[in-house]
Coordinates of C-alpha atoms in Angstrom, one line a residue:
M281 CA 10.6 -18.6 17.4
P282 CA 8.1 -16.4 19.2
D283 CA 4.4 -17.3 19.3
F284 CA 3.2 -14.9 16.6
Q285 CA -0.5 -15.2 17.3
T286 CA -0.3 -14.6 21.1
T287 CA 0.2 -11.0 22.1
P288 CA 0.5 -9.7 25.6
E289 CA -2.4 -7.5 26.6
L290 CA -1.7 -4.1 28.1
S291 CA -2.8 -3.5 31.6
P292 CA -5.2 -0.6 31.8
E293 CA -4.0 2.6 33.5
R294 CA -7.2 2.3 35.5
G295 CA -10.2 0.2 35.4
S296 CA -10.5 -3.6 34.9
T297 CA -10.5 -4.3 31.2
S298 CA -7.2 -5.3 29.5
I299 CA -6.4 -4.1 26.1
D300 CA -5.0 -6.1 23.2
P301 CA -3.3 -3.5 20.9
V302 CA -3.1 -5.9 18.0
S303 CA -6.8 -6.8 17.8
S304 CA -8.1 -3.4 18.8
S305 CA -9.3 -0.9 16.2
V306 CA -8.1 2.6 16.0
A307 CA -11.4 3.8 17.4
E308 CA -11.0 1.4 20.4
L309 CA -7.4 2.5 21.1
R310 CA -8.4 6.1 20.8
Q311 CA -11.3 5.6 23.2
A312 CA -9.1 3.8 25.7
M313 CA -6.7 6.8 25.7
A314 CA -9.5 9.2 26.0
D315 CA -10.9 7.3 29.0
G316 CA -7.5 7.2 30.6
R317 CA -7.3 3.4 30.4
L318 CA -4.3 3.4 28.1
T319 CA -1.4 5.8 27.4
A320 CA 0.2 6.5 24.1
T321 CA 3.6 5.8 25.7
A322 CA 2.5 2.3 26.7
L323 CA 1.0 1.6 23.3
T324 CA 4.1 2.8 21.5
R325 CA 6.4 0.8 23.7
H326 CA 4.3 -2.3 23.1
F327 CA 4.7 -2.0 19.3
L328 CA 8.4 -1.2 19.5
E329 CA 8.9 -4.4 21.6
R330 CA 6.8 -6.3 19.0
I331 CA 9.0 -4.9 16.2
E332 CA 12.1 -6.0 18.1
E333 CA 10.7 -9.5 18.6
L334 CA 9.2 -10.2 15.2
N335 CA 11.1 -8.0 12.7
P336 CA 14.1 -10.4 12.5
A337 CA 11.8 -12.9 10.8
L338 CA 9.6 -10.4 8.9
H339 CA 12.0 -7.6 7.8
A340 CA 9.0 -5.4 7.5
V341 CA 10.7 -2.4 9.3
I342 CA 13.8 -0.8 7.9
T343 CA 14.3 1.9 10.5
V344 CA 12.8 2.6 14.0
N345 CA 12.1 6.2 14.9
H346 CA 14.1 6.9 18.0
D347 CA 11.8 9.8 18.9
A348 CA 8.7 7.6 18.9
V349 CA 8.5 7.4 22.7
A350 CA 8.9 11.2 23.0
E351 CA 6.2 11.7 20.4
A352 CA 3.9 9.4 22.4
A353 CA 4.6 11.3 25.5
A354 CA 3.5 14.5 23.7
S355 CA 0.2 12.7 22.8
D356 CA -0.2 11.7 26.5
D357 CA 0.1 15.4 27.4
A358 CA -2.5 16.3 24.8
W359 CA -4.9 13.7 26.2
E360 CA -4.2 14.8 29.8
S361 CA -5.0 18.4 28.9
G362 CA -8.2 17.4 27.3
Q363 CA -7.1 18.8 23.9
P364 CA -6.2 15.9 21.6
R365 CA -4.8 17.3 18.3
G366 CA -6.7 15.1 15.9
P367 CA -8.3 11.8 15.1
L368 CA -5.1 9.8 15.3
E369 CA -3.8 11.2 18.6
G370 CA -1.4 8.6 20.1
I371 CA -1.9 6.1 17.3
P372 CA 1.4 4.6 16.1
V373 CA 1.9 4.6 12.3
L374 CA 4.5 2.9 10.0
V375 CA 5.6 5.0 7.0
K376 CA 6.9 3.5 3.9
D377 CA 10.6 4.4 3.4
N378 CA 10.0 6.3 0.2
V379 CA 8.1 8.9 2.2
Q380 CA 10.1 11.6 3.9
V381 CA 10.1 11.8 7.7
A382 CA 12.2 14.5 9.3
G383 CA 15.1 13.2 11.4
M384 CA 15.2 9.9 9.6
P385 CA 16.7 8.7 6.3
T386 CA 14.3 8.3 3.4
T387 CA 16.0 5.8 1.2
A388 CA 13.5 3.9 -1.1
G389 CA 15.5 0.9 0.1
S390 CA 18.8 2.1 -1.5
P391 CA 22.0 3.1 0.3
A392 CA 22.4 5.7 -2.4
L393 CA 20.0 8.0 -0.5
L394 CA 21.2 7.3 3.0
P395 CA 23.2 10.5 3.5
A396 CA 20.2 12.9 2.9
C397 CA 17.9 13.8 5.8
P398 CA 15.0 15.7 4.1
P399 CA 12.0 17.3 6.0
D400 CA 8.6 15.8 6.5
A401 CA 6.5 14.9 3.5
F402 CA 3.2 16.8 3.3
I403 CA 1.3 13.7 4.4
V404 CA 3.6 13.1 7.4
S405 CA 3.0 16.7 8.5
R406 CA -0.7 15.8 8.3
L407 CA -0.2 12.7 10.4
R408 CA 1.7 14.7 13.0
A409 CA -1.0 17.4 13.1
A410 CA -3.6 14.7 13.7
G411 CA -1.5 13.4 16.7
A412 CA -0.1 10.2 15.1
V413 CA 3.1 8.8 16.5
I414 CA 5.6 8.0 13.7
L415 CA 6.8 4.6 14.9
A416 CA 9.1 3.4 12.1
K417 CA 9.9 3.4 8.4
A418 CA 8.6 0.3 6.5
N419 CA 10.7 -1.8 4.2
L420 CA 9.7 -1.9 0.5
S421 CA 10.7 -3.2 -2.8
E422 CA 13.7 -1.1 -3.6
W423 CA 12.9 1.9 -5.8
A424 CA 9.3 1.0 -5.5
N425 CA 10.0 -2.2 -7.6
F426 CA 11.1 -0.1 -10.6
R427 CA 14.7 -1.2 -10.9
S428 CA 14.7 -4.7 -12.4
T429 CA 12.6 -6.9 -14.6
H430 CA 13.4 -9.9 -12.4
S431 CA 13.0 -8.4 -9.0
S432 CA 11.8 -10.1 -5.8
S433 CA 9.0 -8.0 -4.3
G434 CA 9.8 -6.8 -0.8
W435 CA 13.6 -6.9 -1.2
S436 CA 15.8 -3.9 -0.7
S437 CA 19.5 -3.5 -0.3
L438 CA 19.0 -1.8 3.1
G439 CA 16.0 -3.8 4.5
G440 CA 16.6 -7.2 3.1
Q441 CA 13.7 -9.4 2.1
A442 CA 10.4 -8.6 3.6
N443 CA 8.5 -11.8 4.2
N444 CA 4.8 -12.7 4.2
P445 CA 3.5 -13.0 7.7
Y446 CA 1.2 -15.9 6.8
V447 CA 4.0 -18.0 5.4
L448 CA 7.6 -16.7 5.6
D449 CA 9.0 -18.2 2.5
R450 CA 6.2 -16.5 0.4
S451 CA 6.3 -13.1 -1.1
P452 CA 4.5 -10.2 0.6
S453 CA 4.1 -8.7 -2.9
G454 CA 5.2 -5.1 -3.5
S455 CA 6.2 -2.4 -3.4
S456 CA 4.5 -1.4 -0.1
S457 CA 5.6 -4.8 1.2
G458 CA 6.7 -3.8 4.7
S459 CA 3.7 -1.6 5.2
A460 CA 1.4 -4.5 4.4
A461 CA 3.3 -7.1 6.3
G462 CA 3.8 -4.8 9.3
V463 CA 0.1 -4.0 9.7
S464 CA -0.8 -7.7 9.1
A465 CA 1.7 -8.9 11.7
G466 CA 0.5 -6.3 14.3
L467 CA 3.7 -4.2 14.3
A468 CA 1.5 -1.1 14.1
P469 CA -2.2 -0.4 13.7
L470 CA -1.8 1.7 10.5
A471 CA 0.7 2.2 7.7
V472 CA 1.3 4.5 4.8
G473 CA 1.8 2.8 1.5
T474 CA 2.4 4.2 -2.0
E475 CA 1.2 2.9 -5.4
T476 CA 2.0 3.5 -9.0
D477 CA 0.4 0.3 -10.2
G478 CA -0.6 -2.3 -7.7
S479 CA 1.8 -1.4 -4.9
I480 CA -0.9 -0.8 -2.3
V481 CA -3.6 -3.2 -3.4
S482 CA -1.4 -6.2 -4.3
P483 CA 0.6 -6.4 -1.0
S484 CA -2.7 -5.8 0.9
S485 CA -4.2 -8.8 -0.8
A486 CA -1.1 -11.0 -0.3
C487 CA -0.8 -10.0 3.4
G488 CA -4.5 -10.0 4.3
V489 CA -5.1 -6.3 5.0
V490 CA -7.2 -3.5 3.7
G491 CA -5.4 -1.1 1.2
V492 CA -6.9 2.0 -0.3
K493 CA -5.4 3.4 -3.5
P494 CA -7.1 6.8 -3.7
T495 CA -8.2 8.9 -6.6
A496 CA -5.0 10.3 -8.2
G497 CA -4.7 13.8 -6.7
L498 CA -6.7 13.2 -3.4
V499 CA -3.4 12.6 -1.4
S500 CA -0.3 14.8 -1.8
R501 CA 2.9 13.4 -3.3
T502 CA 5.1 16.2 -2.0
G503 CA 8.1 14.6 -0.2
I504 CA 7.7 11.2 -1.7
V505 CA 10.4 9.6 -3.9
P506 CA 8.8 9.8 -7.3
L507 CA 8.1 7.3 -10.0
S508 CA 5.3 8.8 -12.0
P509 CA 3.7 12.2 -11.7
V510 CA 0.6 10.8 -13.3
Q511 CA 0.0 7.5 -11.4
D512 CA 1.8 8.0 -8.0
T513 CA -0.3 8.2 -4.9
A514 CA 0.0 7.4 -1.2
G515 CA -2.8 5.7 0.7
P516 CA -3.7 3.9 4.0
M517 CA -3.1 0.3 4.8
A518 CA -4.9 -1.1 7.9
K519 CA -6.6 -4.2 9.3
S520 CA -10.1 -2.9 8.7
V521 CA -12.0 -0.6 6.4
A522 CA -12.9 1.6 9.3
D523 CA -9.3 2.1 10.3
A524 CA -8.3 2.8 6.7
A525 CA -11.1 5.4 6.4
A526 CA -9.9 7.1 9.6
M527 CA -6.4 7.4 8.1
L528 CA -7.6 8.5 4.7
S529 CA -9.5 11.3 6.4
V530 CA -6.2 12.7 7.6
L531 CA -4.1 12.1 4.5
A532 CA -6.6 13.7 2.1
A533 CA -6.0 17.4 1.8
A534 CA -5.1 20.0 -0.8
D535 CA -1.4 20.7 -1.2
P536 CA -0.4 23.8 -3.2
D537 CA 3.0 22.3 -3.8
D538 CA 1.5 19.2 -5.6
P539 CA -0.2 20.3 -8.9
A540 CA -2.4 17.1 -8.9
A541 CA -3.6 17.8 -5.3
S542 CA -3.6 21.6 -5.3
A543 CA -7.4 22.0 -5.7
L544 CA -9.6 19.2 -4.5
P545 CA -13.3 19.0 -5.0
A546 CA -15.2 20.5 -2.0
H547 CA -16.3 17.0 -0.8
A548 CA -12.9 15.3 -1.2
A549 CA -11.2 16.2 2.1
T550 CA -13.6 15.0 4.7
D551 CA -14.2 12.5 7.5
Y552 CA -14.6 9.3 5.6
T553 CA -15.7 7.3 8.6
Q554 CA -19.1 9.0 8.4
F555 CA -19.9 7.0 5.2
L556 CA -19.3 3.5 6.7
D557 CA -22.7 1.8 6.3
P558 CA -23.2 -2.0 6.9
A559 CA -26.3 -1.8 4.6
A560 CA -24.5 0.0 1.7
L561 CA -24.7 -3.0 -0.6
D562 CA -28.5 -3.1 -0.5
G563 CA -29.4 -1.8 -4.0
A564 CA -25.8 -1.1 -4.9
R565 CA -25.0 -1.8 -8.6
I566 CA -21.9 -3.9 -8.8
G567 CA -20.2 -5.3 -12.0
V568 CA -18.1 -8.4 -11.8
W569 CA -14.8 -8.3 -13.8
R570 CA -14.0 -12.0 -14.3
G571 CA -11.4 -11.3 -16.9
A572 CA -9.0 -10.1 -14.2
S573 CA -8.6 -13.6 -12.8
A574 CA -9.1 -15.6 -16.0
R575 CA -5.7 -17.2 -15.5
A576 CA -6.3 -18.1 -11.8
D577 CA -6.3 -21.7 -10.7
A578 CA -9.6 -23.4 -9.8
A579 CA -9.1 -23.0 -6.0
T580 CA -8.7 -19.2 -6.5
K581 CA -11.5 -18.8 -8.9
V582 CA -13.9 -20.4 -6.4
L583 CA -13.3 -17.3 -4.2
L584 CA -14.8 -15.0 -6.8
E585 CA -17.9 -17.2 -7.0
A586 CA -18.3 -16.9 -3.2
A587 CA -17.8 -13.1 -3.3
V588 CA -20.6 -12.8 -6.0
R589 CA -22.9 -14.9 -3.9
T590 CA -22.2 -12.6 -0.9
L591 CA -23.0 -9.5 -2.9
R592 CA -26.3 -10.9 -4.0
S593 CA -27.2 -12.0 -0.5
L594 CA -26.7 -8.5 0.7
G595 CA -29.1 -7.0 -1.9
A596 CA -26.6 -5.8 -4.5
I597 CA -27.7 -5.6 -8.1
V598 CA -25.0 -7.7 -9.8
T599 CA -24.0 -7.5 -13.4
D600 CA -22.0 -10.6 -14.1
P601 CA -19.8 -10.5 -16.0
V602 CA -18.7 -7.1 -17.2
D603 CA -16.0 -6.6 -19.8
L604 CA -13.3 -4.0 -19.7
P605 CA -12.7 -3.3 -23.4
D606 CA -9.1 -3.3 -24.6
V607 CA -7.8 -3.6 -21.0
E608 CA -5.0 -5.9 -22.2
K609 CA -3.6 -3.1 -24.4
I610 CA -2.8 -0.8 -21.5
T611 CA 0.4 -2.5 -20.3
V612 CA 2.9 -1.6 -23.1
P613 CA 2.2 2.2 -23.4
E614 CA 1.9 2.5 -19.7
F615 CA 5.4 1.1 -19.0
D616 CA 7.0 2.9 -21.9
A617 CA 5.5 6.1 -20.5
L618 CA 6.7 5.3 -17.0
Y619 CA 10.3 5.1 -18.2
Y620 CA 10.2 8.8 -19.3
E621 CA 8.4 9.8 -16.1
F622 CA 10.8 8.0 -13.8
K623 CA 13.8 9.6 -15.3
Y624 CA 12.2 13.0 -15.2
G625 CA 11.0 12.6 -11.6
I626 CA 14.1 11.0 -10.1
N627 CA 16.4 13.6 -11.7
A628 CA 14.3 16.4 -10.3
Y629 CA 14.1 14.7 -6.8
L630 CA 17.9 14.1 -6.7
K631 CA 18.4 17.8 -7.6
Y632 CA 16.1 18.7 -4.7
L633 CA 17.9 16.4 -2.3
A634 CA 21.2 18.2 -3.1
T635 CA 19.7 21.3 -1.3
V636 CA 19.0 19.4 2.0
D637 CA 21.3 18.2 4.8
G638 CA 23.6 15.5 3.4
G639 CA 22.1 15.7 -0.1
A640 CA 25.4 16.8 -1.6
D641 CA 26.8 13.3 -1.0
I642 CA 24.2 11.4 -3.0
P643 CA 24.2 10.8 -6.8
G644 CA 22.8 13.7 -8.8
S645 CA 21.0 11.9 -11.5
L646 CA 19.6 8.6 -12.7
A647 CA 22.9 8.0 -14.5
G648 CA 24.6 8.6 -11.2
L649 CA 22.4 6.1 -9.5
I650 CA 23.2 3.5 -12.2
E651 CA 26.9 4.2 -11.6
F652 CA 26.5 4.0 -7.8
N653 CA 24.8 0.6 -8.1
E654 CA 27.6 -0.7 -10.4
R655 CA 30.3 0.5 -7.9
N656 CA 28.4 -1.3 -5.1
A657 CA 27.3 -4.3 -7.1
A658 CA 28.3 -6.9 -4.5
W659 CA 25.7 -5.4 -2.2
V660 CA 23.1 -3.6 -4.3
L661 CA 23.0 -5.9 -7.3
C662 CA 23.6 -9.1 -5.4
R663 CA 20.0 -10.4 -6.1
F664 CA 19.0 -8.8 -9.4
G665 CA 20.0 -6.1 -11.8
Q666 CA 18.9 -2.6 -12.9
E667 CA 17.4 -3.2 -16.4
I668 CA 14.5 -0.8 -15.8
F669 CA 17.0 1.9 -14.7
H670 CA 18.8 1.5 -18.0
A671 CA 15.6 1.6 -20.0
A672 CA 14.5 4.8 -18.3
E673 CA 17.9 6.4 -18.8
A674 CA 17.7 5.6 -22.5
T675 CA 14.7 7.9 -22.8
T676 CA 14.8 11.7 -23.0
G677 CA 13.1 12.1 -19.7
N678 CA 11.3 15.0 -21.2
L679 CA 7.6 15.2 -20.5
A680 CA 7.1 17.4 -23.5
D681 CA 8.6 14.8 -25.8
P682 CA 5.9 14.0 -28.5
D683 CA 6.7 10.3 -28.2
Y684 CA 6.1 10.4 -24.5
L685 CA 2.9 12.4 -24.8
E686 CA 1.6 9.9 -27.3
L687 CA 2.3 6.9 -25.0
R688 CA 0.8 8.5 -21.9
G689 CA -2.2 9.8 -23.7
F690 CA -2.9 6.4 -25.3
A691 CA -2.5 4.5 -22.0
T692 CA -4.7 6.9 -20.1
R693 CA -7.5 6.8 -22.8
L694 CA -7.4 3.0 -22.8
A695 CA -7.6 2.8 -19.1
V696 CA -10.4 5.4 -18.6
A697 CA -12.5 3.8 -21.5
S698 CA -12.0 0.3 -20.0
L699 CA -13.7 1.4 -16.8
E700 CA -16.1 4.0 -18.0
T701 CA -17.7 1.8 -20.6
P702 CA -19.2 -0.8 -18.3
T703 CA -19.8 1.7 -15.5
A704 CA -21.9 3.9 -17.7
E705 CA -23.6 1.0 -19.6
H706 CA -24.8 -0.7 -16.4
R707 CA -24.9 2.4 -14.1
L708 CA -22.5 0.8 -11.7
D709 CA -21.4 2.0 -8.3
A710 CA -18.3 -0.2 -8.4
I711 CA -16.6 -3.0 -10.3
I712 CA -15.4 -6.0 -8.3
S713 CA -12.6 -8.5 -9.0
L714 CA -10.1 -10.7 -7.2
T715 CA -7.1 -8.5 -6.4
A716 CA -4.3 -10.9 -7.2
N717 CA -3.2 -14.5 -7.0
P718 CA -2.1 -16.0 -3.6
A719 CA 1.5 -15.2 -2.6
W720 CA 4.2 -17.0 -4.5
L721 CA 7.4 -18.5 -3.2
T722 CA 10.2 -15.9 -2.9
D723 CA 12.6 -16.5 -5.8
Y724 CA 15.8 -14.6 -6.4
I725 CA 16.5 -16.4 -9.7
L726 CA 13.3 -16.0 -11.7
G727 CA 11.9 -13.1 -9.7
D728 CA 8.2 -12.7 -8.9
H729 CA 5.7 -15.3 -10.1
S730 CA 2.6 -13.1 -10.5
V731 CA -0.2 -15.0 -12.3
F732 CA -2.8 -12.2 -12.4
G733 CA -3.5 -8.8 -10.9
A734 CA -6.4 -6.3 -11.2
S735 CA -4.6 -3.1 -10.4
R736 CA -3.8 -1.7 -13.8
P737 CA -7.1 0.0 -15.0
A738 CA -7.5 1.9 -11.8
A739 CA -3.8 2.8 -11.5
V740 CA -3.5 4.2 -15.1
S741 CA -6.9 5.9 -15.1
G742 CA -6.5 7.5 -11.6
W743 CA -9.7 5.9 -10.3
P744 CA -9.8 4.8 -6.7
A745 CA -9.5 1.1 -5.7
I746 CA -9.9 -0.7 -2.3
S747 CA -8.6 -4.2 -1.6
V748 CA -10.4 -6.0 1.2
P749 CA -9.4 -9.4 2.6
F750 CA -11.9 -12.1 1.6
G751 CA -10.6 -15.7 1.2
Y752 CA -7.7 -18.1 1.5
V753 CA -6.0 -20.7 -0.7
R754 CA -4.1 -23.2 1.4
G755 CA -3.9 -20.5 4.1
L756 CA -2.7 -17.7 1.8
P757 CA -4.9 -14.6 1.7
V758 CA -6.6 -13.4 -1.4
G759 CA -8.4 -10.1 -1.5
V760 CA -11.2 -8.6 -3.6
T761 CA -10.8 -5.2 -5.2
L762 CA -13.6 -2.6 -5.6
V763 CA -13.0 0.1 -8.2
G764 CA -15.2 3.2 -8.6
P765 CA -15.2 6.5 -10.5
R766 CA -12.9 9.3 -9.6
W767 CA -13.7 11.0 -6.2
S768 CA -16.1 8.2 -5.3
E769 CA -14.2 7.2 -2.1
P770 CA -17.3 7.8 0.1
R771 CA -19.4 5.4 -1.8
L772 CA -16.6 2.9 -2.4
L773 CA -15.6 2.8 1.3
A774 CA -19.3 2.3 2.3
I775 CA -19.5 -0.7 -0.1
A776 CA -16.2 -2.1 1.1
Y777 CA -17.2 -1.7 4.7
A778 CA -20.6 -3.5 4.1
F779 CA -18.8 -6.4 2.3
E780 CA -16.2 -6.6 5.1
Q781 CA -18.7 -6.6 7.9
A782 CA -20.8 -9.3 6.2
T783 CA -17.8 -11.6 5.6
A784 CA -15.5 -11.0 8.5
A785 CA -13.0 -12.9 6.5
R786 CA -9.6 -11.7 7.9
R787 CA -7.6 -14.2 10.0
Q788 CA -4.6 -13.3 12.1
P789 CA -1.4 -14.6 10.4
S790 CA 0.6 -17.5 11.9
L791 CA 4.2 -16.9 10.8
L792 CA 4.6 -20.4 9.3
P793 CA 8.1 -21.0 8.0
T794 CA 6.6 -22.8 4.9
L795 CA 3.4 -24.4 3.8
P796 CA 2.8 -28.0 4.8
P797 CA 2.5 -30.4 1.9
P798 CA -1.1 -30.8 0.6
H799 CA -3.1 -33.8 1.9
P800 CA -2.9 -36.6 -0.6
R801 CA -6.1 -37.6 -2.2
P802 CA -7.6 -40.9 -1.0

């Protein structure tokens, strides 16, 4: 097995300082290219070689972009001409495989979508315009983890089981599993993830990276395999808040083809790196949501205590605890609404795919997908079933259905009230909690073993959330999540950055095959 923590440094094009692509920030990589000390081609080849070396153990990448080196050469031309196209010129990026990239399959992990080759998603066109190199498509929980009630996060029929780079027999969480594991393992500096409920922040916590779930509507969903027109969003995943802010600055833009993102507030599409302030926690008003991790074990709960002490030491005005009223009531109406939304969205998406190259060869509806899976059960259903598909198919899939409207309205009202109540009462800038429990053992029989997660209120209300690496339990990462009001990304990123800079908590993963047994007590 390769030495996971040792990465070869790139020799500079000129000058005397070597460059470690895995530990370098986006800003450092960009400056090295601007100075002529590094080429995008060398950088891209480095990450392609790292994927070839490590992906057999990680399964974080599902497809490599065969045009990546050519795209990097175009970036080198842009640097050579003195006219870089944007803030990500020459920076390699992983794209989750439910986000369309022209010339590559977009499968959501399912062979049912392999024949179609749709054009770039809106956000991919934004990345290209900013000069990013599309390196590869990232593995994911098949169908964004919305196929089975007993699924294993990170598993897809096409990509296999994505593994946690800290301990390989542990789950990377989902559904942006490959995006999180890939960035954490140093397969790329940046990745695009998507979230409906927890799919950015949870794998970010489990894999020790930063994940930003933006305000619903800040980032376009055009060209992304849909789950929910209400909750779906894409967002950046990176090793640091600064890198995530740089990527969000590119992704955030109005899109006339996405009703939720067609008219952003004037301040929404901006350069978010300008708000990064190491002193942002001085005087910040932070509420502590302890209820999110009430079921955590003692070793995990200790991390929240340490986070609160850190906040106070940095001058934050801490309200501890805050309650989120009726938060436990959100789950049932949310999921019942998601069944309707998934059937509606996937039927419309499959109809759209029928109009693109190869799309005529894919199933034309959710019912067709269910039948495809049954015909290919030895492959597609070898690990777990499609109970969620059946539940969604049993709905009308009609977003004007009164039953659906009641469910969605109830879930949204509960989620918004749960966050607005303490925020208004205590005049909070943000609410902090642990993101999720440490990674569990991958289990194909019982499925995921999630003890707790903090994603639901922000996911259902549309509020932004950022997960930042903070602590470790037996070497497994645990992040903290900061949630703020809609469109508060500038303030939220500033607070997250200040917390990250003060704690410097992230450690490079070790690719351990399994955890060693705990030391016996004397």
